[in-house]
């Protein structure tokens, strides 16, 4: 199973990369907005430069999202994004217009991540259009009393049934249990906020056991 980090923060990306468990990065416009200190002076060129910096840190897929609604505009923007670095994956919303753009990119050797996916039919369309990745948003579904993990299980089953190569990125992850259930479901990737990556390593019994070992090891210091 691969772990991506779901952030645009270079500090968080560097910290996760140091752990040696990082396979890629996902960003979206909201995550980019969080790291912008001076929005009035943040240009599209600055955005592209930021994506380039991320690509220098992590040698794996880096999703950069289009910010337009029409397929022609998504295609123009996505081509610019893909030109930043070979690892850039163009993230397109799973809309009718997004599907047209995904089809175009898949026919032209540009990798795509179909985002804002909330149903198995959307995931099926993403695979048929040739998306390299599909991102079901589990946390946002849980937020409206619908099981996000059930959607992941449905997508994995459907893709297995037909041999689709589209990789499932479990997105909108809120806690370690989402990660465990994603792994049990056979999802290819989970994209995690840095806070969740840290939570994966923590256990109170590890802390307690370590405290005792350190205490007992102290007898050797004399
Ligand atoms: C990743 O690709 C998604 O954009 C992200 O996981 C959404 O997460 P959120 O629901 O916490 O905003």
mmCIF file of C-alpha atoms and ligand atoms in Angstrom:
data_model
loop_
_atom_site.group_PDB
_atom_site.id
_atom_site.type_symbol
_atom_site.label_atom_id
_atom_site.label_comp_id
_atom_site.label_asym_id
_atom_site.label_seq_id
_atom_site.Cartn_x
_atom_site.Cartn_y
_atom_site.Cartn_z
ATOM 1 C CA UNK A 1 0.000 0.000 0.000
ATOM 2 C CA UNK A 2 1.290 3.461 -0.854
ATOM 3 C CA UNK A 3 1.031 6.544 1.358
ATOM 4 C CA UNK A 4 0.697 10.011 -0.122
ATOM 5 C CA UNK A 5 0.630 13.162 1.973
ATOM 6 C CA UNK A 6 -2.400 15.415 1.526
ATOM 7 C CA UNK A 7 -0.916 18.879 1.957
ATOM 8 C CA UNK A 8 0.802 21.745 0.172
ATOM 9 C CA UNK A 9 3.001 22.572 3.168
ATOM 10 C CA UNK A 10 6.682 22.074 2.321
ATOM 11 C CA UNK A 11 7.509 21.645 6.023
ATOM 12 C CA UNK A 12 4.991 18.804 6.353
ATOM 13 C CA UNK A 13 6.138 17.210 3.097
ATOM 14 C CA UNK A 14 9.784 17.349 4.216
ATOM 15 C CA UNK A 15 8.895 15.901 7.624
ATOM 16 C CA UNK A 16 6.921 13.019 6.097
ATOM 17 C CA UNK A 17 9.645 12.361 3.506
ATOM 18 C CA UNK A 18 12.188 12.017 6.334
ATOM 19 C CA UNK A 19 10.132 9.138 7.758
ATOM 20 C CA UNK A 20 10.835 7.172 4.590
ATOM 21 C CA UNK A 21 7.221 6.151 4.031
ATOM 22 C CA UNK A 22 6.164 8.788 1.529
ATOM 23 C CA UNK A 23 5.205 7.739 -2.012
ATOM 24 C CA UNK A 24 3.553 10.889 -3.347
ATOM 25 C CA UNK A 25 1.647 14.103 -2.656
ATOM 26 C CA UNK A 26 -1.873 15.353 -3.280
ATOM 27 C CA UNK A 27 -2.850 19.012 -3.241
ATOM 28 C CA UNK A 28 -6.062 20.852 -3.968
ATOM 29 C CA UNK A 29 -6.932 24.567 -4.186
ATOM 30 C CA UNK A 30 -7.980 24.664 -0.515
ATOM 31 C CA UNK A 31 -4.667 23.133 0.596
ATOM 32 C CA UNK A 32 -2.765 25.621 -1.585
ATOM 33 C CA UNK A 33 -4.802 28.504 -0.097
ATOM 34 C CA UNK A 34 -3.684 27.421 3.388
ATOM 35 C CA UNK A 35 0.014 27.943 2.649
ATOM 36 C CA UNK A 36 -0.382 31.283 0.848
ATOM 37 C CA UNK A 37 0.744 34.096 3.130
ATOM 38 C CA UNK A 38 -0.070 37.008 0.823
ATOM 39 C CA UNK A 39 -3.028 36.077 -1.451
ATOM 40 C CA UNK A 40 -3.041 39.474 -3.200
ATOM 41 C CA UNK A 41 0.437 38.746 -4.557
ATOM 42 C CA UNK A 42 0.211 34.977 -5.121
ATOM 43 C CA UNK A 43 0.174 34.375 -8.875
ATOM 44 C CA UNK A 44 -0.423 31.319 -11.016
ATOM 45 C CA UNK A 45 3.335 31.318 -11.686
ATOM 46 C CA UNK A 46 3.871 31.139 -7.903
ATOM 47 C CA UNK A 47 1.508 28.157 -7.745
ATOM 48 C CA UNK A 48 3.452 26.360 -10.464
ATOM 49 C CA UNK A 49 6.756 27.171 -8.740
ATOM 50 C CA UNK A 50 5.348 25.699 -5.518
ATOM 51 C CA UNK A 51 4.376 22.462 -7.297
ATOM 52 C CA UNK A 52 7.906 22.315 -8.756
ATOM 53 C CA UNK A 53 9.370 22.622 -5.228
ATOM 54 C CA UNK A 54 7.180 19.730 -4.044
ATOM 55 C CA UNK A 55 8.435 17.620 -6.962
ATOM 56 C CA UNK A 56 12.015 18.276 -5.864
ATOM 57 C CA UNK A 57 11.279 16.840 -2.408
ATOM 58 C CA UNK A 58 9.259 13.753 -3.330
ATOM 59 C CA UNK A 59 10.083 11.345 -6.142
ATOM 60 C CA UNK A 60 6.525 10.157 -6.795
ATOM 61 C CA UNK A 61 3.188 11.346 -8.176
ATOM 62 C CA UNK A 62 2.293 14.940 -7.218
ATOM 63 C CA UNK A 63 -1.329 15.867 -7.887
ATOM 64 C CA UNK A 64 -1.957 19.469 -8.953
ATOM 65 C CA UNK A 65 -5.599 20.415 -9.462
ATOM 66 C CA UNK A 66 -7.125 22.371 -12.331
ATOM 67 C CA UNK A 67 -9.125 25.422 -11.300
ATOM 68 C CA UNK A 68 -11.447 25.772 -14.266
ATOM 69 C CA UNK A 69 -14.823 24.219 -15.106
ATOM 70 C CA UNK A 70 -14.808 23.790 -18.895
ATOM 71 C CA UNK A 71 -12.946 20.875 -20.462
ATOM 72 C CA UNK A 72 -11.051 23.057 -22.968
ATOM 73 C CA UNK A 73 -9.784 25.251 -20.137
ATOM 74 C CA UNK A 74 -8.927 22.207 -17.992
ATOM 75 C CA UNK A 75 -6.948 20.802 -20.916
ATOM 76 C CA UNK A 76 -4.991 24.030 -21.418
ATOM 77 C CA UNK A 77 -4.303 24.357 -17.694
ATOM 78 C CA UNK A 78 -3.493 20.664 -17.249
ATOM 79 C CA UNK A 79 -0.980 20.738 -20.088
ATOM 80 C CA UNK A 80 0.797 23.613 -18.345
ATOM 81 C CA UNK A 81 0.775 21.755 -15.032
ATOM 82 C CA UNK A 82 2.065 18.534 -16.593
ATOM 83 C CA UNK A 83 4.951 20.492 -18.142
ATOM 84 C CA UNK A 84 6.226 21.466 -14.665
ATOM 85 C CA UNK A 85 7.692 18.018 -13.912
ATOM 86 C CA UNK A 86 7.336 14.431 -15.122
ATOM 87 C CA UNK A 87 5.740 13.418 -11.792
ATOM 88 C CA UNK A 88 2.878 15.923 -11.956
ATOM 89 C CA UNK A 89 -0.560 14.314 -12.084
ATOM 90 C CA UNK A 90 -3.380 16.564 -13.296
ATOM 91 C CA UNK A 91 -6.272 16.455 -10.871
ATOM 92 C CA UNK A 92 -9.646 16.927 -12.576
ATOM 93 C CA UNK A 93 -13.086 16.994 -10.946
ATOM 94 C CA UNK A 94 -15.375 14.066 -11.775
ATOM 95 C CA UNK A 95 -17.846 16.085 -13.814
ATOM 96 C CA UNK A 96 -18.931 15.657 -17.427
ATOM 97 C CA UNK A 97 -16.415 18.341 -18.391
ATOM 98 C CA UNK A 98 -13.761 16.747 -16.190
ATOM 99 C CA UNK A 99 -14.287 13.393 -17.896
ATOM 100 C CA UNK A 100 -13.688 14.940 -21.312
ATOM 101 C CA UNK A 101 -10.425 16.408 -20.050
ATOM 102 C CA UNK A 102 -9.389 13.087 -18.465
ATOM 103 C CA UNK A 103 -10.009 11.276 -21.750
ATOM 104 C CA UNK A 104 -7.923 13.875 -23.603
ATOM 105 C CA UNK A 105 -5.046 13.593 -21.120
ATOM 106 C CA UNK A 106 -5.082 9.781 -21.132
ATOM 107 C CA UNK A 107 -4.814 9.811 -24.912
ATOM 108 C CA UNK A 108 -1.907 12.227 -24.743
ATOM 109 C CA UNK A 109 0.268 10.598 -22.106
ATOM 110 C CA UNK A 110 -0.620 12.962 -19.244
ATOM 111 C CA UNK A 111 -1.448 11.330 -15.919
ATOM 112 C CA UNK A 112 -4.715 12.221 -14.183
ATOM 113 C CA UNK A 113 -6.396 11.920 -10.798
ATOM 114 C CA UNK A 114 -10.216 12.043 -10.887
ATOM 115 C CA UNK A 115 -11.203 13.937 -7.762
ATOM 116 C CA UNK A 116 -14.360 14.754 -5.795
ATOM 117 C CA UNK A 117 -15.610 11.191 -6.307
ATOM 118 C CA UNK A 118 -18.575 10.234 -4.140
ATOM 119 C CA UNK A 119 -20.217 7.296 -5.950
ATOM 120 C CA UNK A 120 -19.254 3.984 -7.602
ATOM 121 C CA UNK A 121 -20.672 5.167 -10.918
ATOM 122 C CA UNK A 122 -18.380 8.190 -10.890
ATOM 123 C CA UNK A 123 -15.433 5.863 -10.202
ATOM 124 C CA UNK A 124 -16.482 3.562 -13.042
ATOM 125 C CA UNK A 125 -16.613 6.519 -15.427
ATOM 126 C CA UNK A 126 -13.177 7.697 -14.262
ATOM 127 C CA UNK A 127 -11.678 4.286 -15.077
ATOM 128 C CA UNK A 128 -13.441 4.100 -18.448
ATOM 129 C CA UNK A 129 -12.150 7.579 -19.352
ATOM 130 C CA UNK A 130 -8.607 6.390 -18.592
ATOM 131 C CA UNK A 131 -7.858 8.103 -15.271
ATOM 132 C CA UNK A 132 -4.646 6.878 -13.657
ATOM 133 C CA UNK A 133 -5.983 7.561 -10.161
ATOM 134 C CA UNK A 134 -9.430 7.959 -8.632
ATOM 135 C CA UNK A 135 -10.008 9.772 -5.342
ATOM 136 C CA UNK A 136 -13.068 8.780 -3.312
ATOM 137 C CA UNK A 137 -13.534 11.269 -0.429
ATOM 138 C CA UNK A 138 -14.324 9.084 2.580
ATOM 139 C CA UNK A 139 -14.340 11.707 5.327
ATOM 140 C CA UNK A 140 -16.763 14.010 3.535
ATOM 141 C CA UNK A 141 -19.145 11.062 2.994
ATOM 142 C CA UNK A 142 -18.900 10.083 6.661
ATOM 143 C CA UNK A 143 -19.711 13.725 7.479
ATOM 144 C CA UNK A 144 -23.127 13.301 5.803
ATOM 145 C CA UNK A 145 -23.877 9.933 7.470
ATOM 146 C CA UNK A 146 -22.866 7.822 4.461
ATOM 147 C CA UNK A 147 -20.129 5.209 4.743
ATOM 148 C CA UNK A 148 -17.044 6.431 2.891
ATOM 149 C CA UNK A 149 -15.325 3.088 3.352
ATOM 150 C CA UNK A 150 -18.240 1.222 1.773
ATOM 151 C CA UNK A 151 -17.651 3.327 -1.335
ATOM 152 C CA UNK A 152 -13.968 2.338 -1.327
ATOM 153 C CA UNK A 153 -14.895 -1.361 -1.078
ATOM 154 C CA UNK A 154 -17.358 -0.980 -3.982
ATOM 155 C CA UNK A 155 -14.765 0.727 -6.180
ATOM 156 C CA UNK A 156 -12.062 -1.869 -5.438
ATOM 157 C CA UNK A 157 -14.522 -4.693 -6.270
ATOM 158 C CA UNK A 158 -15.672 -3.052 -9.489
ATOM 159 C CA UNK A 159 -12.116 -2.340 -10.672
ATOM 160 C CA UNK A 160 -11.066 -5.917 -9.809
ATOM 161 C CA UNK A 161 -14.093 -7.349 -11.650
ATOM 162 C CA UNK A 162 -13.076 -5.672 -14.893
ATOM 163 C CA UNK A 163 -9.300 -5.424 -14.486
ATOM 164 C CA UNK A 164 -9.183 -1.618 -14.547
ATOM 165 C CA UNK A 165 -5.687 -0.340 -13.793
ATOM 166 C CA UNK A 166 -6.877 2.960 -12.280
ATOM 167 C CA UNK A 167 -5.363 3.197 -8.780
ATOM 168 C CA UNK A 168 -7.670 3.972 -5.871
ATOM 169 C CA UNK A 169 -6.480 6.853 -3.669
ATOM 170 C CA UNK A 170 -8.505 6.983 -0.466
ATOM 171 C CA UNK A 171 -8.879 10.733 0.130
ATOM 172 C CA UNK A 172 -10.437 12.974 2.761
ATOM 173 C CA UNK A 173 -8.940 10.695 5.397
ATOM 174 C CA UNK A 174 -9.635 11.802 8.949
ATOM 175 C CA UNK A 175 -8.169 9.126 11.228
ATOM 176 C CA UNK A 176 -6.018 5.947 11.427
ATOM 177 C CA UNK A 177 -9.083 3.684 11.232
ATOM 178 C CA UNK A 178 -9.711 5.004 7.719
ATOM 179 C CA UNK A 179 -6.184 3.829 6.867
ATOM 180 C CA UNK A 180 -6.691 0.354 8.341
ATOM 181 C CA UNK A 181 -10.006 -0.082 6.536
ATOM 182 C CA UNK A 182 -8.484 1.178 3.272
ATOM 183 C CA UNK A 183 -5.729 -1.431 3.568
ATOM 184 C CA UNK A 184 -8.271 -4.165 4.389
ATOM 185 C CA UNK A 185 -10.317 -3.132 1.338
ATOM 186 C CA UNK A 186 -7.255 -3.386 -0.919
ATOM 187 C CA UNK A 187 -7.090 0.299 -1.845
ATOM 188 C CA UNK A 188 -3.845 1.114 -3.632
ATOM 189 C CA UNK A 189 -3.096 4.377 -1.839
ATOM 190 C CA UNK A 190 -4.241 6.470 1.113
ATOM 191 C CA UNK A 191 -3.519 10.188 1.002
ATOM 192 C CA UNK A 192 -3.063 11.400 4.546
ATOM 193 C CA UNK A 193 -2.881 14.699 6.388
ATOM 194 C CA UNK A 194 0.459 14.915 8.247
ATOM 195 C CA UNK A 195 -1.412 14.698 11.574
ATOM 196 C CA UNK A 196 -2.773 11.259 10.598
ATOM 197 C CA UNK A 197 0.662 10.035 9.435
ATOM 198 C CA UNK A 198 1.997 10.847 12.913
ATOM 199 C CA UNK A 199 -0.999 9.163 14.578
ATOM 200 C CA UNK A 200 -0.232 5.928 12.708
ATOM 201 C CA UNK A 201 3.011 5.559 14.655
ATOM 202 C CA UNK A 202 1.573 6.321 18.077
ATOM 203 C CA UNK A 203 0.337 3.890 20.713
ATOM 204 C CA UNK A 204 0.003 4.600 24.449
ATOM 205 C CA UNK A 205 1.384 1.128 25.300
ATOM 206 C CA UNK A 206 4.490 1.873 23.222
ATOM 207 C CA UNK A 207 5.003 5.093 25.216
ATOM 208 C CA UNK A 208 4.396 3.318 28.529
ATOM 209 C CA UNK A 209 6.660 0.389 27.626
ATOM 210 C CA UNK A 210 9.422 2.725 26.498
ATOM 211 C CA UNK A 211 9.237 4.756 29.687
ATOM 212 C CA UNK A 212 9.767 1.564 31.731
ATOM 213 C CA UNK A 213 12.595 0.334 29.486
ATOM 214 C CA UNK A 214 14.367 3.706 29.816
ATOM 215 C CA UNK A 215 13.885 3.631 33.588
ATOM 216 C CA UNK A 216 15.319 0.093 33.846
ATOM 217 C CA UNK A 217 18.131 0.826 31.399
ATOM 218 C CA UNK A 218 19.238 3.644 33.710
ATOM 219 C CA UNK A 219 20.798 1.053 36.091
ATOM 220 C CA UNK A 220 23.491 0.513 33.481
ATOM 221 C CA UNK A 221 24.506 4.133 33.359
ATOM 222 C CA UNK A 222 26.613 3.878 36.535
HETATM 223 C C1 LIG B 1 -7.241 14.793 -1.780
HETATM 224 O O1 LIG B 1 -7.002 14.487 -2.916
HETATM 225 C C2 LIG B 1 -8.434 15.580 -1.394
HETATM 226 O O2 LIG B 1 -8.445 16.793 -2.050
HETATM 227 C C3 LIG B 1 -8.483 15.747 0.098
HETATM 228 O O3 LIG B 1 -8.164 14.505 0.706
HETATM 229 C C4 LIG B 1 -9.790 16.318 0.603
HETATM 230 O O4 LIG B 1 -9.779 16.244 2.002
HETATM 231 P P1 LIG B 1 -10.820 17.031 2.924
HETATM 232 O O5 LIG B 1 -12.167 16.420 2.769
HETATM 233 O O6 LIG B 1 -10.280 16.858 4.317
HETATM 234 O O7 LIG B 1 -10.788 18.469 2.472
#
